[in-house]
Amino acid sequence: MQVLNMETVKQQLTMSMAIEAIEQLLIRQTEHPNWVKTPERLVIPTNKDSDTHQQGSHLSMPSVVFDGEQEYAVVKLVTICPDNPQRQKPTTVATITVSDTATGDTLAFMDGIYVTQVRTAALSGVATKYLANPESQTVAVIGTGGMAYEQLNAVLTVCPNIRQVNLWNRSGDKAQQFKAQFIADYPQWAQQGISVKVCESIEAAVAEADVINLATRATQGLFEIEQIKPNAHINAVGAYQPHMKEVSDSVIAACDYVVIDDLEGGKHEAGDLIQADDNADCDWGWDELSGQLMDLVNGKLQLSDEQAKSKLSLFKSVGAASFDAAVALKIAQLAKRDGLGQAVAL
């Protein structure tokens, strides 16, 4: 078994590699639905909201994937700790195991924090590739936690014309830290002429944005339809519980396209869409969903360049174990081939 810490995972996993892994998985699921098995995740609430704790959750996310030659079991264990930023730790903490289902041998045990961040971002990257205006020049980042970091990297990877990044966070200091760290870690974007600005308000950040990335724990919509461009594309990866909400009902109802990564999980966890569906005054319901991310990749849902340029679109991500499995498998196979990490005998 190869044990891979976060640093080793970071050295191997690129955004382009993750986006490719996600698209390959979705094509495989289309062509061979039985090759990917992903039961509903187990979610256990932790630490009720109090003066000393915010409520978090613990998740168990298993998936079995056959790649045409061999079958693997991939399991991610996640603990979401909302108070961790105060401890200088990531909100989402995770580990992943990759096993051979024929022998039961554990092939790899790896840190799952970076995998989670990158695969979540890669989902937004795939959605942006198919839904956003191909001439997008400005991206807004609302919420500058760990998930937002790679989500921005993903959008820049698939939108070569972006030249302006607008940041907003409840804590302006954290937004400034995000800016400095992002520029330091990804100097290639600055070298391409991309400017990064911290905005004083959400309204200022999103007003001229072609792409809007949301990654917050908000419980009400962050902006209304009249505050954004009529042809913007929104990636919403926060609001992962039914009581949370980042995208207002006015925005959801106005969207020409609403796409989700995993419908089964979304109906339990996508607070934005759950609340819009429950609101009798909102003109959007689950029957208005345009499709799943798979439908964009396999061509069932197709947008022309002109539609992408002129339509308002929303991608809602709640995640699924199969997405983690696709990315973790890539890393495990590299580790086996190149002897990465630390070899441990069980």
mmCIF file of C-alpha atoms in Angstrom:
data_model
loop_
_atom_site.group_PDB
_atom_site.id
_atom_site.type_symbol
_atom_site.label_atom_id
_atom_site.label_comp_id
_atom_site.label_asym_id
_atom_site.label_seq_id
_atom_site.Cartn_x
_atom_site.Cartn_y
_atom_site.Cartn_z
ATOM 1 C CA MET A 1 0.000 0.000 0.000
ATOM 2 C CA GLN A 2 1.257 3.470 -0.881
ATOM 3 C CA VAL A 3 0.617 6.166 1.737
ATOM 4 C CA LEU A 4 0.366 9.601 0.136
ATOM 5 C CA ASN A 5 0.351 12.765 2.213
ATOM 6 C CA MET A 6 -1.076 16.062 1.005
ATOM 7 C CA GLU A 7 2.221 17.317 -0.362
ATOM 8 C CA THR A 8 2.680 14.194 -2.492
ATOM 9 C CA VAL A 9 -0.886 14.450 -3.778
ATOM 10 C CA LYS A 10 -0.369 18.131 -4.646
ATOM 11 C CA GLN A 11 2.793 17.323 -6.595
ATOM 12 C CA GLN A 12 0.907 14.846 -8.806
ATOM 13 C CA LEU A 13 -2.594 16.237 -9.200
ATOM 14 C CA THR A 14 -3.149 19.022 -11.743
ATOM 15 C CA MET A 15 -6.429 20.732 -12.549
ATOM 16 C CA SER A 16 -6.315 19.607 -16.181
ATOM 17 C CA MET A 17 -5.812 16.024 -15.003
ATOM 18 C CA ALA A 18 -8.800 16.260 -12.644
ATOM 19 C CA ILE A 19 -11.066 17.781 -15.303
ATOM 20 C CA GLU A 20 -10.074 15.032 -17.732
ATOM 21 C CA ALA A 21 -10.725 12.346 -15.079
ATOM 22 C CA ILE A 22 -14.217 13.735 -14.383
ATOM 23 C CA GLU A 23 -15.126 13.886 -18.070
ATOM 24 C CA GLN A 24 -13.845 10.334 -18.638
ATOM 25 C CA LEU A 25 -15.906 9.107 -15.697
ATOM 26 C CA LEU A 26 -19.086 10.746 -17.007
ATOM 27 C CA ILE A 27 -18.562 9.288 -20.485
ATOM 28 C CA ARG A 28 -17.960 5.856 -18.926
ATOM 29 C CA GLN A 29 -21.161 6.153 -16.917
ATOM 30 C CA THR A 30 -23.063 7.021 -20.078
ATOM 31 C CA GLU A 31 -21.666 4.119 -22.089
ATOM 32 C CA HIS A 32 -21.580 1.562 -19.251
ATOM 33 C CA PRO A 33 -23.960 2.563 -16.448
ATOM 34 C CA ASN A 34 -23.179 -0.563 -14.430
ATOM 35 C CA TRP A 35 -19.444 0.125 -14.335
ATOM 36 C CA VAL A 36 -19.814 2.849 -11.698
ATOM 37 C CA LYS A 37 -21.681 2.077 -8.489
ATOM 38 C CA THR A 38 -22.219 4.891 -6.022
ATOM 39 C CA PRO A 39 -24.658 4.317 -3.146
ATOM 40 C CA GLU A 40 -26.066 7.306 -1.319
ATOM 41 C CA ARG A 41 -23.530 8.748 1.091
ATOM 42 C CA LEU A 42 -23.992 8.484 4.841
ATOM 43 C CA VAL A 43 -24.176 11.917 6.497
ATOM 44 C CA ILE A 44 -24.061 12.287 10.276
ATOM 45 C CA PRO A 45 -24.545 15.772 11.795
ATOM 46 C CA THR A 46 -21.913 16.772 14.366
ATOM 47 C CA ASN A 47 -21.694 19.483 17.036
ATOM 48 C CA LYS A 48 -25.013 21.320 17.222
ATOM 49 C CA ASP A 49 -24.770 25.077 16.753
ATOM 50 C CA SER A 50 -23.821 26.752 20.028
ATOM 51 C CA ASP A 51 -21.715 29.586 21.405
ATOM 52 C CA THR A 52 -18.632 27.377 21.073
ATOM 53 C CA HIS A 53 -19.358 25.280 17.957
ATOM 54 C CA GLN A 54 -20.929 25.575 14.532
ATOM 55 C CA GLN A 55 -22.734 22.484 13.333
ATOM 56 C CA GLY A 56 -20.659 20.277 11.080
ATOM 57 C CA SER A 57 -21.056 16.797 9.640
ATOM 58 C CA HIS A 58 -19.268 13.522 9.030
ATOM 59 C CA LEU A 59 -19.679 11.724 5.710
ATOM 60 C CA SER A 60 -18.850 8.270 4.436
ATOM 61 C CA MET A 61 -18.678 8.195 0.631
ATOM 62 C CA PRO A 62 -18.051 4.794 -1.049
ATOM 63 C CA SER A 63 -17.853 4.036 -4.756
ATOM 64 C CA VAL A 64 -16.935 1.008 -6.882
ATOM 65 C CA VAL A 65 -15.506 1.724 -10.338
ATOM 66 C CA PHE A 66 -14.645 -0.678 -13.183
ATOM 67 C CA ASP A 67 -12.312 0.883 -15.741
ATOM 68 C CA GLY A 68 -12.712 -1.783 -18.418
ATOM 69 C CA GLU A 69 -9.884 -3.914 -17.068
ATOM 70 C CA GLN A 70 -10.002 -3.846 -13.274
ATOM 71 C CA GLU A 71 -12.479 -2.923 -10.558
ATOM 72 C CA TYR A 72 -11.629 -0.684 -7.608
ATOM 73 C CA ALA A 73 -13.357 0.298 -4.380
ATOM 74 C CA VAL A 74 -12.730 3.872 -3.341
ATOM 75 C CA VAL A 75 -13.950 5.215 -0.003
ATOM 76 C CA LYS A 76 -13.678 8.786 1.229
ATOM 77 C CA LEU A 77 -14.252 9.693 4.868
ATOM 78 C CA VAL A 78 -14.977 13.383 5.394
ATOM 79 C CA THR A 79 -15.428 15.542 8.458
ATOM 80 C CA ILE A 80 -16.678 19.075 7.895
ATOM 81 C CA CYS A 81 -15.461 21.345 10.706
ATOM 82 C CA PRO A 82 -16.823 24.900 10.250
ATOM 83 C CA ASP A 83 -14.718 26.256 13.129
ATOM 84 C CA ASN A 84 -11.434 25.025 11.658
ATOM 85 C CA PRO A 85 -10.478 28.263 9.848
ATOM 86 C CA GLN A 86 -10.080 29.832 13.297
ATOM 87 C CA ARG A 87 -7.570 27.052 14.028
ATOM 88 C CA GLN A 88 -5.711 27.689 10.746
ATOM 89 C CA LYS A 89 -7.010 24.352 9.446
ATOM 90 C CA PRO A 90 -9.203 23.531 6.411
ATOM 91 C CA THR A 91 -12.957 23.294 6.939
ATOM 92 C CA THR A 92 -13.151 19.996 5.055
ATOM 93 C CA VAL A 93 -10.869 17.223 6.348
ATOM 94 C CA ALA A 94 -10.764 13.915 4.469
ATOM 95 C CA THR A 95 -8.926 10.666 3.806
ATOM 96 C CA ILE A 96 -9.325 8.268 0.866
ATOM 97 C CA THR A 97 -8.589 4.565 0.419
ATOM 98 C CA VAL A 98 -8.292 2.785 -2.936
ATOM 99 C CA SER A 99 -8.655 -1.024 -2.960
ATOM 100 C CA ASP A 100 -8.573 -3.843 -5.510
ATOM 101 C CA THR A 101 -11.998 -5.505 -5.318
ATOM 102 C CA ALA A 102 -10.650 -8.820 -6.657
ATOM 103 C CA THR A 103 -8.145 -9.301 -3.836
ATOM 104 C CA GLY A 104 -9.263 -6.787 -1.237
ATOM 105 C CA ASP A 105 -5.751 -5.356 -1.161
ATOM 106 C CA THR A 106 -5.544 -1.679 -0.225
ATOM 107 C CA LEU A 107 -3.500 -0.055 -2.963
ATOM 108 C CA ALA A 108 -3.355 3.483 -1.626
ATOM 109 C CA PHE A 109 -4.243 5.540 1.412
ATOM 110 C CA MET A 110 -4.131 9.256 0.739
ATOM 111 C CA ASP A 111 -4.940 12.615 2.187
ATOM 112 C CA GLY A 112 -8.327 13.598 0.785
ATOM 113 C CA ILE A 113 -8.400 17.326 1.538
ATOM 114 C CA TYR A 114 -6.696 18.405 -1.669
ATOM 115 C CA VAL A 115 -8.457 15.724 -3.726
ATOM 116 C CA THR A 116 -11.808 17.059 -2.469
ATOM 117 C CA GLN A 117 -10.895 20.640 -3.259
ATOM 118 C CA VAL A 118 -9.618 19.828 -6.741
ATOM 119 C CA ARG A 119 -12.371 17.426 -7.769
ATOM 120 C CA THR A 120 -15.034 19.911 -6.568
ATOM 121 C CA ALA A 121 -13.310 22.615 -8.564
ATOM 122 C CA ALA A 122 -12.961 20.324 -11.576
ATOM 123 C CA LEU A 123 -16.737 19.834 -11.598
ATOM 124 C CA SER A 124 -17.152 23.610 -11.827
ATOM 125 C CA GLY A 125 -14.480 23.637 -14.520
ATOM 126 C CA VAL A 126 -16.380 21.090 -16.599
ATOM 127 C CA ALA A 127 -19.672 22.962 -16.161
ATOM 128 C CA THR A 128 -18.054 26.295 -17.024
ATOM 129 C CA LYS A 129 -16.475 24.783 -20.131
ATOM 130 C CA TYR A 130 -19.896 23.821 -21.492
ATOM 131 C CA LEU A 131 -22.186 26.549 -20.080
ATOM 132 C CA ALA A 132 -20.259 29.820 -19.781
ATOM 133 C CA ASN A 133 -19.745 32.444 -22.428
ATOM 134 C CA PRO A 134 -16.551 31.316 -24.236
ATOM 135 C CA GLU A 135 -15.506 34.978 -24.361
ATOM 136 C CA SER A 136 -15.821 35.456 -20.569
ATOM 137 C CA GLN A 137 -13.392 38.085 -19.286
ATOM 138 C CA THR A 138 -14.329 38.581 -15.606
ATOM 139 C CA VAL A 139 -14.854 36.061 -12.801
ATOM 140 C CA ALA A 140 -16.191 36.871 -9.332
ATOM 141 C CA VAL A 141 -15.227 34.722 -6.337
ATOM 142 C CA ILE A 142 -17.649 34.985 -3.409
ATOM 143 C CA GLY A 143 -16.269 33.263 -0.325
ATOM 144 C CA THR A 144 -12.509 32.730 -0.197
ATOM 145 C CA GLY A 145 -12.141 29.495 1.766
ATOM 146 C CA GLY A 146 -10.350 26.332 0.680
ATOM 147 C CA MET A 147 -12.966 25.283 -1.868
ATOM 148 C CA ALA A 148 -12.863 28.670 -3.600
ATOM 149 C CA TYR A 149 -9.120 28.474 -4.176
ATOM 150 C CA GLU A 150 -9.072 25.615 -6.661
ATOM 151 C CA GLN A 151 -12.479 26.579 -8.042
ATOM 152 C CA LEU A 152 -10.918 29.788 -9.328
ATOM 153 C CA ASN A 153 -8.009 27.819 -10.774
ATOM 154 C CA ALA A 154 -10.496 25.564 -12.600
ATOM 155 C CA VAL A 155 -12.391 28.461 -14.175
ATOM 156 C CA LEU A 156 -9.169 30.110 -15.321
ATOM 157 C CA THR A 157 -8.073 26.769 -16.793
ATOM 158 C CA VAL A 158 -11.131 26.504 -19.052
ATOM 159 C CA CYS A 159 -11.694 30.242 -19.755
ATOM 160 C CA PRO A 160 -8.565 31.510 -21.524
ATOM 161 C CA ASN A 161 -9.975 35.018 -22.092
ATOM 162 C CA ILE A 162 -10.464 35.968 -18.437
ATOM 163 C CA ARG A 163 -8.425 38.995 -17.432
ATOM 164 C CA GLN A 164 -10.144 40.177 -14.218
ATOM 165 C CA VAL A 165 -10.785 38.354 -10.913
ATOM 166 C CA ASN A 166 -13.002 40.031 -8.297
ATOM 167 C CA LEU A 167 -12.838 38.660 -4.739
ATOM 168 C CA TRP A 168 -15.247 39.147 -1.847
ATOM 169 C CA ASN A 169 -15.308 37.589 1.597
ATOM 170 C CA ARG A 170 -17.021 38.594 4.829
ATOM 171 C CA SER A 171 -13.517 39.100 6.193
ATOM 172 C CA GLY A 172 -11.611 41.473 3.966
ATOM 173 C CA ASP A 173 -8.343 40.305 5.494
ATOM 174 C CA LYS A 174 -9.045 36.732 4.394
ATOM 175 C CA ALA A 175 -9.779 37.938 0.882
ATOM 176 C CA GLN A 176 -6.436 39.762 0.832
ATOM 177 C CA GLN A 177 -4.680 36.616 2.080
ATOM 178 C CA PHE A 178 -6.432 34.599 -0.632
ATOM 179 C CA LYS A 179 -5.239 37.076 -3.275
ATOM 180 C CA ALA A 180 -1.624 36.980 -2.119
ATOM 181 C CA GLN A 181 -1.522 33.197 -1.802
ATOM 182 C CA PHE A 182 -3.212 32.580 -5.141
ATOM 183 C CA ILE A 183 -0.824 34.864 -6.991
ATOM 184 C CA ALA A 184 2.134 33.210 -5.264
ATOM 185 C CA ASP A 185 0.955 29.668 -5.996
ATOM 186 C CA TYR A 186 -0.217 30.298 -9.559
ATOM 187 C CA PRO A 187 2.113 32.949 -11.029
ATOM 188 C CA GLN A 188 1.204 31.834 -14.543
ATOM 189 C CA TRP A 189 -2.163 33.601 -14.311
ATOM 190 C CA ALA A 190 -0.546 36.926 -13.400
ATOM 191 C CA GLN A 191 1.952 36.389 -16.212
ATOM 192 C CA GLN A 192 -0.998 36.117 -18.595
ATOM 193 C CA GLY A 193 -2.177 39.568 -17.547
ATOM 194 C CA ILE A 194 -4.912 38.560 -15.112
ATOM 195 C CA SER A 195 -5.631 41.177 -12.446
ATOM 196 C CA VAL A 196 -6.967 40.194 -8.992
ATOM 197 C CA LYS A 197 -8.965 42.742 -6.965
ATOM 198 C CA VAL A 198 -10.586 42.540 -3.521
ATOM 199 C CA CYS A 199 -14.020 44.189 -3.605
ATOM 200 C CA GLU A 200 -15.767 45.930 -0.722
ATOM 201 C CA SER A 201 -19.174 44.439 -1.502
ATOM 202 C CA ILE A 202 -20.738 41.424 -3.182
ATOM 203 C CA GLU A 203 -22.601 43.788 -5.485
ATOM 204 C CA ALA A 204 -19.359 45.310 -6.757
ATOM 205 C CA ALA A 205 -17.800 41.880 -7.248
ATOM 206 C CA VAL A 206 -20.623 40.354 -9.295
ATOM 207 C CA ALA A 207 -21.961 43.337 -11.268
ATOM 208 C CA GLU A 208 -19.808 42.817 -14.366
ATOM 209 C CA ALA A 209 -18.842 39.179 -13.816
ATOM 210 C CA ASP A 210 -19.267 36.718 -16.661
ATOM 211 C CA VAL A 211 -18.632 33.804 -14.294
ATOM 212 C CA ILE A 212 -19.560 33.831 -10.590
ATOM 213 C CA ASN A 213 -18.093 31.269 -8.182
ATOM 214 C CA LEU A 214 -19.906 30.755 -4.873
ATOM 215 C CA ALA A 215 -18.472 28.734 -1.997
ATOM 216 C CA THR A 216 -20.092 29.874 1.262
ATOM 217 C CA ARG A 217 -22.228 28.663 4.158
ATOM 218 C CA ALA A 218 -24.821 31.379 3.524
ATOM 219 C CA THR A 219 -28.435 30.782 4.524
ATOM 220 C CA GLN A 220 -30.013 33.315 2.173
ATOM 221 C CA GLY A 221 -29.392 34.382 -1.401
ATOM 222 C CA LEU A 222 -26.285 36.536 -1.793
ATOM 223 C CA PHE A 223 -27.572 38.680 -4.662
ATOM 224 C CA GLU A 224 -30.694 39.178 -6.779
ATOM 225 C CA ILE A 225 -31.207 38.811 -10.499
ATOM 226 C CA GLU A 226 -31.025 42.546 -11.245
ATOM 227 C CA GLN A 227 -27.532 42.702 -9.718
ATOM 228 C CA ILE A 228 -25.836 40.394 -12.239
ATOM 229 C CA LYS A 229 -25.340 40.225 -15.987
ATOM 230 C CA PRO A 230 -28.210 38.531 -17.883
ATOM 231 C CA ASN A 231 -25.784 36.074 -19.500
ATOM 232 C CA ALA A 232 -23.648 35.209 -16.459
ATOM 233 C CA HIS A 233 -22.724 31.661 -15.498
ATOM 234 C CA ILE A 234 -22.833 30.726 -11.787
ATOM 235 C CA ASN A 235 -20.987 27.867 -10.068
ATOM 236 C CA ALA A 236 -22.490 27.221 -6.632
ATOM 237 C CA VAL A 237 -20.567 24.697 -4.515
ATOM 238 C CA GLY A 238 -21.513 25.896 -1.013
ATOM 239 C CA ALA A 239 -24.969 25.643 0.628
ATOM 240 C CA TYR A 240 -24.536 21.890 1.029
ATOM 241 C CA GLN A 241 -27.388 21.409 3.507
ATOM 242 C CA PRO A 242 -31.146 22.004 3.029
ATOM 243 C CA HIS A 243 -31.202 25.071 5.323
ATOM 244 C CA MET A 244 -28.344 26.786 3.447
ATOM 245 C CA LYS A 245 -28.746 29.044 0.428
ATOM 246 C CA GLU A 246 -26.326 31.030 -1.751
ATOM 247 C CA VAL A 247 -28.390 31.541 -4.906
ATOM 248 C CA SER A 248 -31.574 33.569 -4.505
ATOM 249 C CA ASP A 249 -34.893 32.360 -5.896
ATOM 250 C CA SER A 250 -35.021 35.314 -8.290
ATOM 251 C CA VAL A 251 -31.773 34.146 -9.886
ATOM 252 C CA ILE A 252 -32.759 30.475 -10.017
ATOM 253 C CA ALA A 253 -36.135 31.278 -11.586
ATOM 254 C CA ALA A 254 -34.494 33.479 -14.233
ATOM 255 C CA CYS A 255 -31.890 30.903 -15.283
ATOM 256 C CA ASP A 256 -32.196 29.511 -18.786
ATOM 257 C CA TYR A 257 -30.204 26.455 -17.708
ATOM 258 C CA VAL A 258 -29.912 24.849 -14.260
ATOM 259 C CA VAL A 259 -27.562 21.861 -14.130
ATOM 260 C CA ILE A 260 -26.569 19.734 -11.131
ATOM 261 C CA ASP A 261 -23.702 17.289 -10.736
ATOM 262 C CA ASP A 262 -25.655 14.580 -8.907
ATOM 263 C CA LEU A 263 -29.460 14.705 -8.846
ATOM 264 C CA GLU A 264 -29.957 12.044 -6.180
ATOM 265 C CA GLY A 265 -27.661 13.793 -3.730
ATOM 266 C CA GLY A 266 -28.938 17.210 -4.726
ATOM 267 C CA LYS A 267 -32.531 16.499 -3.768
ATOM 268 C CA HIS A 268 -31.306 15.870 -0.208
ATOM 269 C CA GLU A 269 -28.546 18.469 0.076
ATOM 270 C CA ALA A 270 -28.763 21.304 -2.486
ATOM 271 C CA GLY A 271 -30.275 23.937 -0.213
ATOM 272 C CA ASP A 272 -30.595 26.566 -2.963
ATOM 273 C CA LEU A 273 -32.682 24.326 -5.209
ATOM 274 C CA ILE A 274 -34.590 22.586 -2.422
ATOM 275 C CA GLN A 275 -35.806 25.926 -1.070
ATOM 276 C CA ALA A 276 -36.659 27.263 -4.533
ATOM 277 C CA ASP A 277 -38.718 24.137 -5.211
ATOM 278 C CA ASP A 278 -40.484 24.500 -1.852
ATOM 279 C CA ASN A 279 -41.278 28.189 -2.379
ATOM 280 C CA ALA A 280 -44.757 28.544 -3.876
ATOM 281 C CA ASP A 281 -43.844 32.064 -5.028
ATOM 282 C CA CYS A 282 -40.848 30.852 -7.023
ATOM 283 C CA ASP A 283 -41.369 29.800 -10.632
ATOM 284 C CA TRP A 284 -38.669 27.116 -10.468
ATOM 285 C CA GLY A 285 -39.127 23.471 -9.459
ATOM 286 C CA TRP A 286 -37.185 20.239 -9.873
ATOM 287 C CA ASP A 287 -39.113 19.514 -13.082
ATOM 288 C CA GLU A 288 -37.426 22.632 -14.537
ATOM 289 C CA LEU A 289 -33.936 21.160 -14.072
ATOM 290 C CA SER A 290 -32.100 21.237 -17.396
ATOM 291 C CA GLY A 291 -30.050 18.128 -16.646
ATOM 292 C CA GLN A 292 -27.023 16.723 -14.879
ATOM 293 C CA LEU A 293 -23.360 17.362 -15.581
ATOM 294 C CA MET A 294 -23.247 14.026 -17.402
ATOM 295 C CA ASP A 295 -25.733 15.401 -19.948
ATOM 296 C CA LEU A 296 -23.358 18.223 -20.893
ATOM 297 C CA VAL A 297 -20.400 15.895 -21.359
ATOM 298 C CA ASN A 298 -22.233 13.216 -23.352
ATOM 299 C CA GLY A 299 -24.012 15.763 -25.560
ATOM 300 C CA LYS A 300 -27.563 15.097 -24.393
ATOM 301 C CA LEU A 301 -27.695 18.760 -23.337
ATOM 302 C CA GLN A 302 -25.940 20.936 -25.900
ATOM 303 C CA LEU A 303 -25.492 24.696 -26.068
ATOM 304 C CA SER A 304 -24.306 26.509 -29.153
ATOM 305 C CA ASP A 305 -21.701 29.236 -28.696
ATOM 306 C CA GLU A 306 -24.459 31.782 -29.234
ATOM 307 C CA GLN A 307 -26.594 30.233 -26.476
ATOM 308 C CA ALA A 308 -23.639 30.158 -24.097
ATOM 309 C CA LYS A 309 -22.977 33.827 -24.845
ATOM 310 C CA SER A 310 -26.546 34.989 -24.277
ATOM 311 C CA LYS A 311 -28.104 32.729 -21.623
ATOM 312 C CA LEU A 312 -28.038 32.771 -17.815
ATOM 313 C CA SER A 313 -26.878 29.460 -16.360
ATOM 314 C CA LEU A 314 -26.392 27.872 -12.948
ATOM 315 C CA PHE A 315 -24.335 24.841 -11.997
ATOM 316 C CA LYS A 316 -25.072 23.423 -8.553
ATOM 317 C CA SER A 317 -22.567 20.981 -7.075
ATOM 318 C CA VAL A 318 -23.155 18.707 -4.093
ATOM 319 C CA GLY A 319 -20.504 16.119 -4.989
ATOM 320 C CA ALA A 320 -20.601 12.347 -5.239
ATOM 321 C CA ALA A 321 -18.192 9.582 -4.283
ATOM 322 C CA SER A 322 -17.704 8.611 -7.924
ATOM 323 C CA PHE A 323 -16.043 11.972 -8.631
ATOM 324 C CA ASP A 324 -13.584 11.427 -5.791
ATOM 325 C CA ALA A 325 -12.985 7.903 -7.067
ATOM 326 C CA ALA A 326 -12.146 9.101 -10.579
ATOM 327 C CA VAL A 327 -9.500 11.535 -9.328
ATOM 328 C CA ALA A 328 -8.139 9.293 -6.546
ATOM 329 C CA LEU A 329 -7.711 6.417 -8.993
ATOM 330 C CA LYS A 330 -5.528 8.570 -11.224
ATOM 331 C CA ILE A 331 -3.291 9.370 -8.267
ATOM 332 C CA ALA A 332 -3.205 5.767 -6.992
ATOM 333 C CA GLN A 333 -2.213 4.471 -10.420
ATOM 334 C CA LEU A 334 0.582 7.048 -10.661
ATOM 335 C CA ALA A 335 1.742 6.103 -7.165
ATOM 336 C CA LYS A 336 1.892 2.418 -8.083
ATOM 337 C CA ARG A 337 3.702 3.076 -11.362
ATOM 338 C CA ASP A 338 6.248 5.539 -9.974
ATOM 339 C CA GLY A 339 6.571 4.314 -6.387
ATOM 340 C CA LEU A 340 5.264 7.574 -4.955
ATOM 341 C CA GLY A 341 4.687 8.124 -1.258
ATOM 342 C CA GLN A 342 5.623 5.680 1.449
ATOM 343 C CA ALA A 343 5.195 1.925 0.908
ATOM 344 C CA VAL A 344 3.565 0.299 3.929
ATOM 345 C CA ALA A 345 2.803 -3.402 4.441
ATOM 346 C CA LEU A 346 -0.445 -4.115 6.277
#
